Amino acid sequence: MAACFYAYSFLDDFVLLYPVYALLFADHGLSLWQVSSLFVIWSLTSLLLEVPAGAWADAFSRRLLLCAGPLLSGVGFTLWILAPSYWAFAAGFVLWGAKGAFASGALEALLYEESARAGAAERYARTLGRGRAAGTMGVMASMAAAAPVFAVGGYAAVGAASVASCLLGAAVATRFPEHRAAEGAEAAVRDGGAGSGAPGDSPGAVDSPGPAGSGPDAEPDPDPGSGSGSGSDDPDLGWVGTLRAGLAELRADPSVRGALLLVPAVVAVWGSLDEYTPYLVREAGVADPAVPLYLLLVWAGAAAGGLLAGRVEERGRAAHTPAGVLAALLAGSAVALAAGGLAGTAMGIALVGVAFGGFQVATVLAEARLQERITGPARATLTSLAGVGTDLGTIAVYGAYGLIGSAAGLGHGVAFAVCALPYLVVAPVLLLRGRRRSGA
């Protein structure tokens, strides 16, 4: 499972269009406001599809969505190269947004439950962090390859390479294990179609995804819904029932609500700023062919953060100060982000990379915290709800960035510095809440 996750994460971000698509938009006459509107379209698509896709993944097949997603983004990239215009770019972002919605809840839920099934749920943060690092390395590899490929074949060459990566990603997704269907069939045979949480005895019920594997504390019952945080699925719920189950758990459990809200508070801002890093580098006076190479400084920091996330999570847990560790990461990364944005030099770009590394660690910790809190049958649904919050925050950041960087004429460096401010609010709030829990 881990090897497939790492390969899928790498290919998902090994898109040679990444470091140059902002330049593609600019070369076809798009203003900063138009580019920001494309990012809003991207986020709105994910926003609308995120929860339905998560509920579908819980009720039916997560692996199928993970296979379909890269194919959609591949079609979008093809449109960008064959018919470059604002509306083609918008259509591509719709398809890319759908791909993101298909993968966000399904991938983390599948990884956590398969880890729990193997008795390795405590290693989830480490595996997730390494997967994030693999994705970041995919970004870095695409940046390193984009410059020579672009020099030889222009946008057509980098576009073709990006589509090829999407096809490979879809192929890797077919290798993900998903035991719900197999376990559901076994339960149906053992119980004769009756019993708690097992599929019915009809062929259609057996073919539906059955319960996911549970952790080592699970009962022999084929429905491990009461297992140790495995968040197994009840195949009888269906799409609507799964959605209702997720909302019910969110209402009933304050710890799930808090963990869910923390994810967008950590991810939304820095996850939006990576779209503007090429502009920041260009504003620092870097020539266009060298932009991908300077962006490597940023993504090297993010990759290091992914690799360190598991170790940081383990030390924070051992010291019983996970909230304090997360708050320190957010505050320190915010300071580095602001300083790097305002510097306007190569050293400033390196500071932005340090900030992205800290934010990457914080993201993994927040996402792992959410998976640990979920115990019901709607793991992908609740993860997708966190994605909705991130999408809403992302849209707000895109709008604010457009106002600061374009309408106010303050430039990209100032916009990066302003975007660091929300973290200086979230960090002390998180620290205070953690201390209150410790004192309770």
XYZ file of C-alpha atoms in Angstrom:
440
model
C 0.000 0.000 0.000
C 2.724 2.462 0.954
C 4.667 1.910 -2.280
C 1.543 2.524 -4.369
C 0.775 5.629 -2.319
C 4.267 7.040 -2.851
C 4.206 6.334 -6.599
C 0.715 7.774 -6.988
C 1.669 10.891 -5.033
C 4.810 11.409 -7.112
C 3.021 11.030 -10.453
C 0.133 13.199 -9.290
C 2.545 16.119 -8.974
C 4.991 15.210 -11.735
C 3.315 17.653 -14.098
C 5.711 19.628 -16.258
C 3.038 22.278 -16.786
C 3.184 23.193 -13.081
C 6.162 25.550 -13.204
C 5.175 27.171 -16.505
C 1.384 27.311 -16.663
C 1.308 30.745 -15.029
C 3.600 31.853 -17.840
C 1.328 30.127 -20.371
C -1.586 32.186 -19.089
C 0.423 35.397 -19.180
C 1.673 34.705 -22.711
C -1.928 34.375 -23.883
C -2.862 37.754 -22.454
C -4.503 36.842 -19.159
C -4.412 39.494 -16.448
C -3.711 38.738 -12.796
C -7.435 39.040 -12.096
C -8.230 36.514 -14.841
C -5.610 34.118 -13.503
C -7.059 34.468 -9.998
C -10.534 33.804 -11.425
C -9.241 30.547 -12.921
C -7.984 29.507 -9.506
C -11.410 30.352 -8.065
C -13.083 28.177 -10.731
C -10.682 25.401 -9.784
C -11.582 25.696 -6.114
C -15.320 26.061 -6.728
C -15.333 22.832 -8.716
C -13.654 20.990 -5.866
C -16.008 22.678 -3.416
C -19.112 21.451 -5.228
C -17.864 17.914 -5.844
C -15.815 17.268 -2.697
C -18.487 15.937 -0.345
C -20.517 14.005 -2.971
C -17.308 12.351 -4.141
C -16.288 11.511 -0.569
C -19.665 9.959 0.202
C -19.526 8.007 -3.054
C -16.064 6.731 -2.127
C -17.307 5.604 1.304
C -20.375 3.904 -0.149
C -18.821 2.288 -3.217
C -15.176 2.314 -4.335
C -12.343 4.629 -3.378
C -9.943 2.986 -5.797
C -12.216 3.687 -8.766
C -12.233 7.404 -8.009
C -8.462 7.395 -7.646
C -8.194 5.828 -11.108
C -10.621 8.258 -12.749
C -9.138 11.446 -11.309
C -5.835 11.544 -13.242
C -7.669 10.819 -16.494
C -9.803 13.928 -16.009
C -6.805 16.180 -15.380
C -5.080 14.693 -18.426
C -8.007 15.756 -20.601
C -7.799 19.243 -19.097
C -4.094 19.592 -19.865
C -4.765 18.499 -23.432
C -7.295 21.306 -23.800
C -4.780 23.860 -22.552
C -2.251 22.927 -25.222
C -4.585 22.366 -28.171
C -6.862 25.388 -27.647
C -5.131 27.902 -25.348
C -7.672 30.538 -24.355
C -9.371 31.730 -21.190
C -12.325 29.369 -21.609
C -10.126 26.379 -22.418
C -8.074 27.144 -19.333
C -11.295 27.387 -17.318
C -12.535 24.012 -18.641
C -9.185 22.466 -17.775
C -9.422 23.763 -14.236
C -12.944 22.326 -13.917
C -11.590 18.896 -14.856
C -8.575 19.342 -12.593
C -10.846 20.402 -9.750
C -12.973 17.292 -10.253
C -9.838 15.173 -10.083
C -8.889 16.838 -6.802
C -12.349 16.210 -5.356
C -12.215 12.548 -6.374
C -8.847 11.987 -4.704
C -8.828 14.144 -1.562
C -11.103 12.194 0.758
C -10.736 8.815 -0.918
C -6.938 8.677 -0.819
C -6.476 9.558 2.854
C -9.367 7.328 3.939
C -8.058 4.380 1.932
C -4.523 4.870 3.260
C -5.643 5.121 6.889
C -7.969 2.127 6.807
C -5.529 -0.108 4.972
C -2.854 0.933 7.484
C -5.211 0.134 10.368
C -6.094 -3.196 8.771
C -2.373 -4.035 8.738
C -2.052 -2.966 12.398
C 0.032 0.094 11.496
C -2.358 2.972 12.174
C 0.223 4.603 14.447
C 2.515 4.921 11.416
C -0.083 6.784 9.381
C 1.458 10.232 9.922
C 4.896 8.967 8.880
C 3.491 7.319 5.749
C 1.370 10.343 4.912
C 4.357 12.642 5.377
C 6.500 10.519 3.090
C 3.732 10.522 0.525
C 3.553 14.303 0.725
C 7.328 14.378 0.276
C 7.014 12.089 -2.747
C 4.475 14.493 -4.217
C 6.764 17.423 -3.546
C 9.629 15.553 -5.164
C 7.350 15.070 -8.140
C 6.928 18.843 -8.268
C 10.686 19.321 -7.982
C 11.380 16.762 -10.696
C 8.871 18.471 -12.962
C 10.576 21.798 -12.329
C 13.996 20.361 -13.117
C 12.676 18.709 -16.288
C 10.467 21.592 -17.396
C 13.313 23.951 -18.297
C 15.083 21.687 -20.843
C 11.828 20.219 -22.192
C 10.340 23.682 -22.595
C 13.513 24.892 -24.319
C 13.247 22.062 -26.857
C 9.506 21.779 -27.494
C 7.756 24.695 -25.803
C 4.346 24.370 -24.207
C 3.358 21.436 -26.442
C 6.203 19.287 -25.105
C 5.579 20.022 -21.423
C 1.865 19.466 -22.003
C 2.405 16.054 -23.584
C 4.685 14.997 -20.721
C 2.028 16.113 -18.217
C -0.661 14.023 -19.915
C 1.650 10.993 -19.903
C 2.150 11.388 -16.153
C -1.625 11.441 -15.648
C -2.014 8.184 -17.560
C 0.698 6.532 -15.482
C -0.976 7.763 -12.296
C -4.272 6.169 -13.302
C -2.446 2.897 -13.979
C -0.779 2.957 -10.543
C -4.151 3.586 -8.875
C -5.407 0.221 -10.144
C -2.841 -1.402 -7.820
C -4.220 0.119 -4.606
C -5.570 -2.562 -2.243
C -9.213 -2.161 -1.246
C -10.485 -4.976 0.933
C -14.017 -3.834 1.590
C -15.542 -5.794 -1.277
C -13.629 -8.963 -0.483
C -14.442 -8.820 3.226
C -18.077 -8.095 2.465
C -18.263 -11.200 0.286
C -16.604 -13.331 2.970
C -19.032 -12.009 5.580
C -21.965 -12.822 3.336
C -20.735 -16.396 2.951
C -20.121 -16.821 6.695
C -23.406 -15.296 7.793
C -25.654 -16.395 4.962
C -26.505 -12.783 4.159
C -27.515 -11.962 7.735
C -25.613 -10.435 10.566
C -24.500 -7.112 11.776
C -22.945 -4.854 9.165
C -22.511 -7.555 6.493
C -23.775 -7.131 2.966
C -27.030 -8.716 1.955
C -27.138 -12.084 0.239
C -27.933 -10.673 -3.195
C -25.186 -10.555 -5.820
C -25.431 -6.780 -5.973
C -24.802 -6.466 -2.262
C -21.800 -8.765 -2.358
C -20.244 -6.771 -5.200
C -20.586 -3.535 -3.259
C -17.568 -2.538 -1.188
C -17.778 -4.225 2.152
C -16.373 -3.175 5.478
C -12.810 -1.929 5.562
C -10.254 -3.663 7.733
C -9.934 -2.565 11.283
C -7.117 -2.099 13.723
C -5.849 -4.719 16.090
C -8.589 -4.040 18.660
C -11.426 -4.983 16.325
C -13.995 -7.581 17.290
C -14.462 -10.745 15.186
C -17.712 -9.290 13.843
C -17.289 -8.581 10.116
C -18.473 -5.024 10.743
C -15.607 -3.447 12.658
C -17.386 -0.151 13.149
C -16.503 -0.227 16.804
C -12.822 -0.901 16.112
C -9.993 1.337 17.174
C -10.453 4.265 14.893
C -10.500 2.369 11.638
C -13.623 4.132 10.433
C -14.941 1.069 8.642
C -17.785 1.224 6.195
C -21.305 -0.191 6.318
C -22.172 -1.208 2.753
C -25.887 -1.068 3.533
C -25.810 2.682 4.136
C -25.611 3.696 0.499
C -24.568 7.145 -0.709
C -27.198 9.161 1.192
C -26.867 7.082 4.361
C -23.101 7.476 4.350
C -23.431 11.233 3.990
C -25.897 11.352 6.886
C -23.620 9.196 9.028
C -20.735 11.587 8.470
C -22.799 14.632 9.377
C -24.124 12.848 12.469
C -20.602 12.059 13.688
C -19.571 15.655 13.060
C -22.479 16.963 15.158
C -22.018 14.450 17.960
C -18.245 14.572 18.485
C -16.570 17.930 19.324
C -13.111 16.424 18.834
C -13.980 15.544 15.236
C -15.319 19.057 14.630
C -12.180 20.657 16.033
C -9.856 18.394 14.042
C -11.866 18.983 10.880
C -11.753 22.778 11.231
C -8.031 22.709 11.943
C -7.226 21.248 8.526
C -8.416 24.257 6.458
C -6.967 26.642 9.052
C -3.549 25.116 8.375
C -3.754 24.274 4.671
C -5.799 26.965 2.932
C -3.359 29.875 2.858
C -0.048 28.235 2.085
C -1.764 25.753 -0.233
C -2.970 28.723 -2.277
C 0.315 30.600 -2.338
C 2.154 27.900 -4.256
C 0.203 29.009 -7.333
C 1.798 32.447 -7.068
C 5.392 31.427 -6.363
C 6.395 31.767 -10.060
C 5.237 35.392 -9.939
C 7.204 35.994 -6.740
C 10.339 34.558 -8.348
C 9.847 36.627 -11.494
C 9.318 39.761 -9.361
C 12.733 39.081 -7.798
C 14.272 39.626 -11.251
C 14.759 36.014 -12.323
C 14.639 35.321 -16.085
C 11.775 33.067 -17.251
C 13.923 30.041 -18.243
C 15.430 30.000 -14.728
C 12.110 30.327 -12.856
C 11.636 26.536 -12.452
C 15.114 26.216 -10.973
C 14.490 28.880 -8.348
C 11.197 27.249 -7.473
C 13.210 24.179 -6.504
C 14.350 26.125 -3.442
C 10.735 26.426 -2.327
C 9.777 22.826 -2.970
C 12.954 21.420 -1.454
C 11.743 22.903 1.814
C 8.304 21.367 1.391
C 9.839 17.960 0.622
C 11.992 18.130 3.741
C 8.901 18.979 5.755
C 7.085 15.900 4.484
C 9.988 13.638 5.397
C 10.269 15.130 8.886
C 6.547 15.102 9.643
C 6.427 11.583 11.074
C 9.329 12.217 13.432
C 7.874 15.528 14.602
C 4.500 13.872 15.217
C 6.079 11.093 17.263
C 8.087 13.511 19.422
C 5.097 15.763 20.009
C 3.033 12.758 21.057
C 5.774 11.484 23.365
C 6.086 14.902 25.013
C 2.281 15.198 25.282
C 2.459 18.625 23.580
C 1.040 18.093 20.073
C -0.836 21.403 20.131
C 2.264 23.297 21.250
C 4.371 21.744 18.492
C 1.776 22.605 15.874
C 1.404 26.176 17.142
C 5.181 26.710 17.083
C 5.374 25.365 13.541
C 2.654 27.723 12.328
C 4.103 30.811 14.016
C 7.673 30.170 12.900
C 6.639 29.367 9.354
C 4.519 32.514 9.171
C 7.479 34.679 10.158
C 9.702 33.008 7.556
C 7.015 33.429 4.879
C 6.590 37.145 5.558
C 10.330 37.794 5.677
C 10.953 35.821 2.493
C 8.198 37.565 0.589
C 9.355 41.041 1.555
C 13.050 40.338 0.841
C 12.595 40.145 -2.927
C 15.879 38.257 -3.393
C 17.147 34.697 -3.858
C 17.669 34.500 -0.094
C 14.040 35.516 0.320
C 12.958 32.641 -1.943
C 14.944 30.277 0.287
C 13.078 31.611 3.341
C 9.788 30.925 1.591
C 11.057 27.355 1.142
C 11.721 27.108 4.885
C 8.181 28.347 5.538
C 6.699 25.801 3.144
C 8.617 23.054 4.946
C 7.107 24.063 8.277
C 3.652 24.317 6.786
C 4.029 20.872 5.227
C 4.789 19.344 8.627
C 1.819 21.182 10.136
C -0.442 19.952 7.345
C 0.491 16.310 7.908
C -0.040 16.670 11.665
C -3.463 18.260 11.169
C -4.577 15.653 8.642
C -3.369 12.770 10.817
C -5.192 14.289 13.787
C -8.445 14.235 11.812
C -8.062 10.602 10.741
C -7.409 9.557 14.343
C -10.581 11.289 15.537
C -12.914 9.685 12.972
C -14.440 6.389 14.115
C -17.627 6.063 12.039
C -18.392 4.725 8.563
C -17.919 8.018 6.687
C -14.168 8.586 6.788
C -13.807 9.825 3.208
C -16.930 11.969 3.605
C -15.567 13.767 6.662
C -12.144 14.138 5.071
C -13.884 15.682 2.080
C -15.736 18.080 4.378
C -12.349 19.263 5.598
C -11.488 19.704 1.943
C -14.567 21.882 1.490
C -13.357 24.129 4.290
C -9.955 24.295 2.620
C -11.560 25.171 -0.717
C -13.562 27.990 0.873
C -10.428 29.339 2.499
C -8.554 28.985 -0.780
C -11.155 31.018 -2.649
C -10.874 33.760 -0.039
C -7.086 33.765 -0.380
C -7.254 33.996 -4.173
C -9.622 36.949 -3.933
C -7.534 38.697 -1.295
C -4.342 38.060 -3.239
C -5.848 39.587 -6.362
C -6.844 42.688 -4.396
C -3.468 43.080 -2.704
C -1.236 42.212 -5.627
C -3.184 43.786 -8.476
C -5.862 46.270 -7.414
C -3.786 47.765 -4.598
C -0.601 47.497 -6.660
C 1.480 46.318 -3.694
C 3.190 43.460 -5.514
C 3.640 39.772 -4.805
C 6.129 40.133 -1.956
C 3.724 42.216 0.109
C 0.890 39.839 -0.752
C 2.917 36.894 0.599
C 3.647 38.809 3.800
C -0.015 39.711 4.347
C -1.028 36.091 3.775
C 1.237 35.046 6.655
C -0.855 37.011 9.172
C -3.715 34.481 9.642
C -1.243 31.937 10.991
C -0.189 34.374 13.709
C -3.822 34.275 14.847
C -4.329 30.516 14.540
C -1.126 29.608 16.430
C -1.963 31.226 19.796
C -5.588 30.057 19.618
C -4.389 26.497 19.067
C -1.907 26.790 21.921
C -4.534 28.114 24.346
C -7.018 25.375 23.449
C -4.310 22.751 23.929
C -3.448 24.093 27.376
C -7.101 24.111 28.388
C -7.443 20.453 27.399
C -4.285 19.587 29.311
C -5.582 21.333 32.414
C -9.038 19.781 32.175
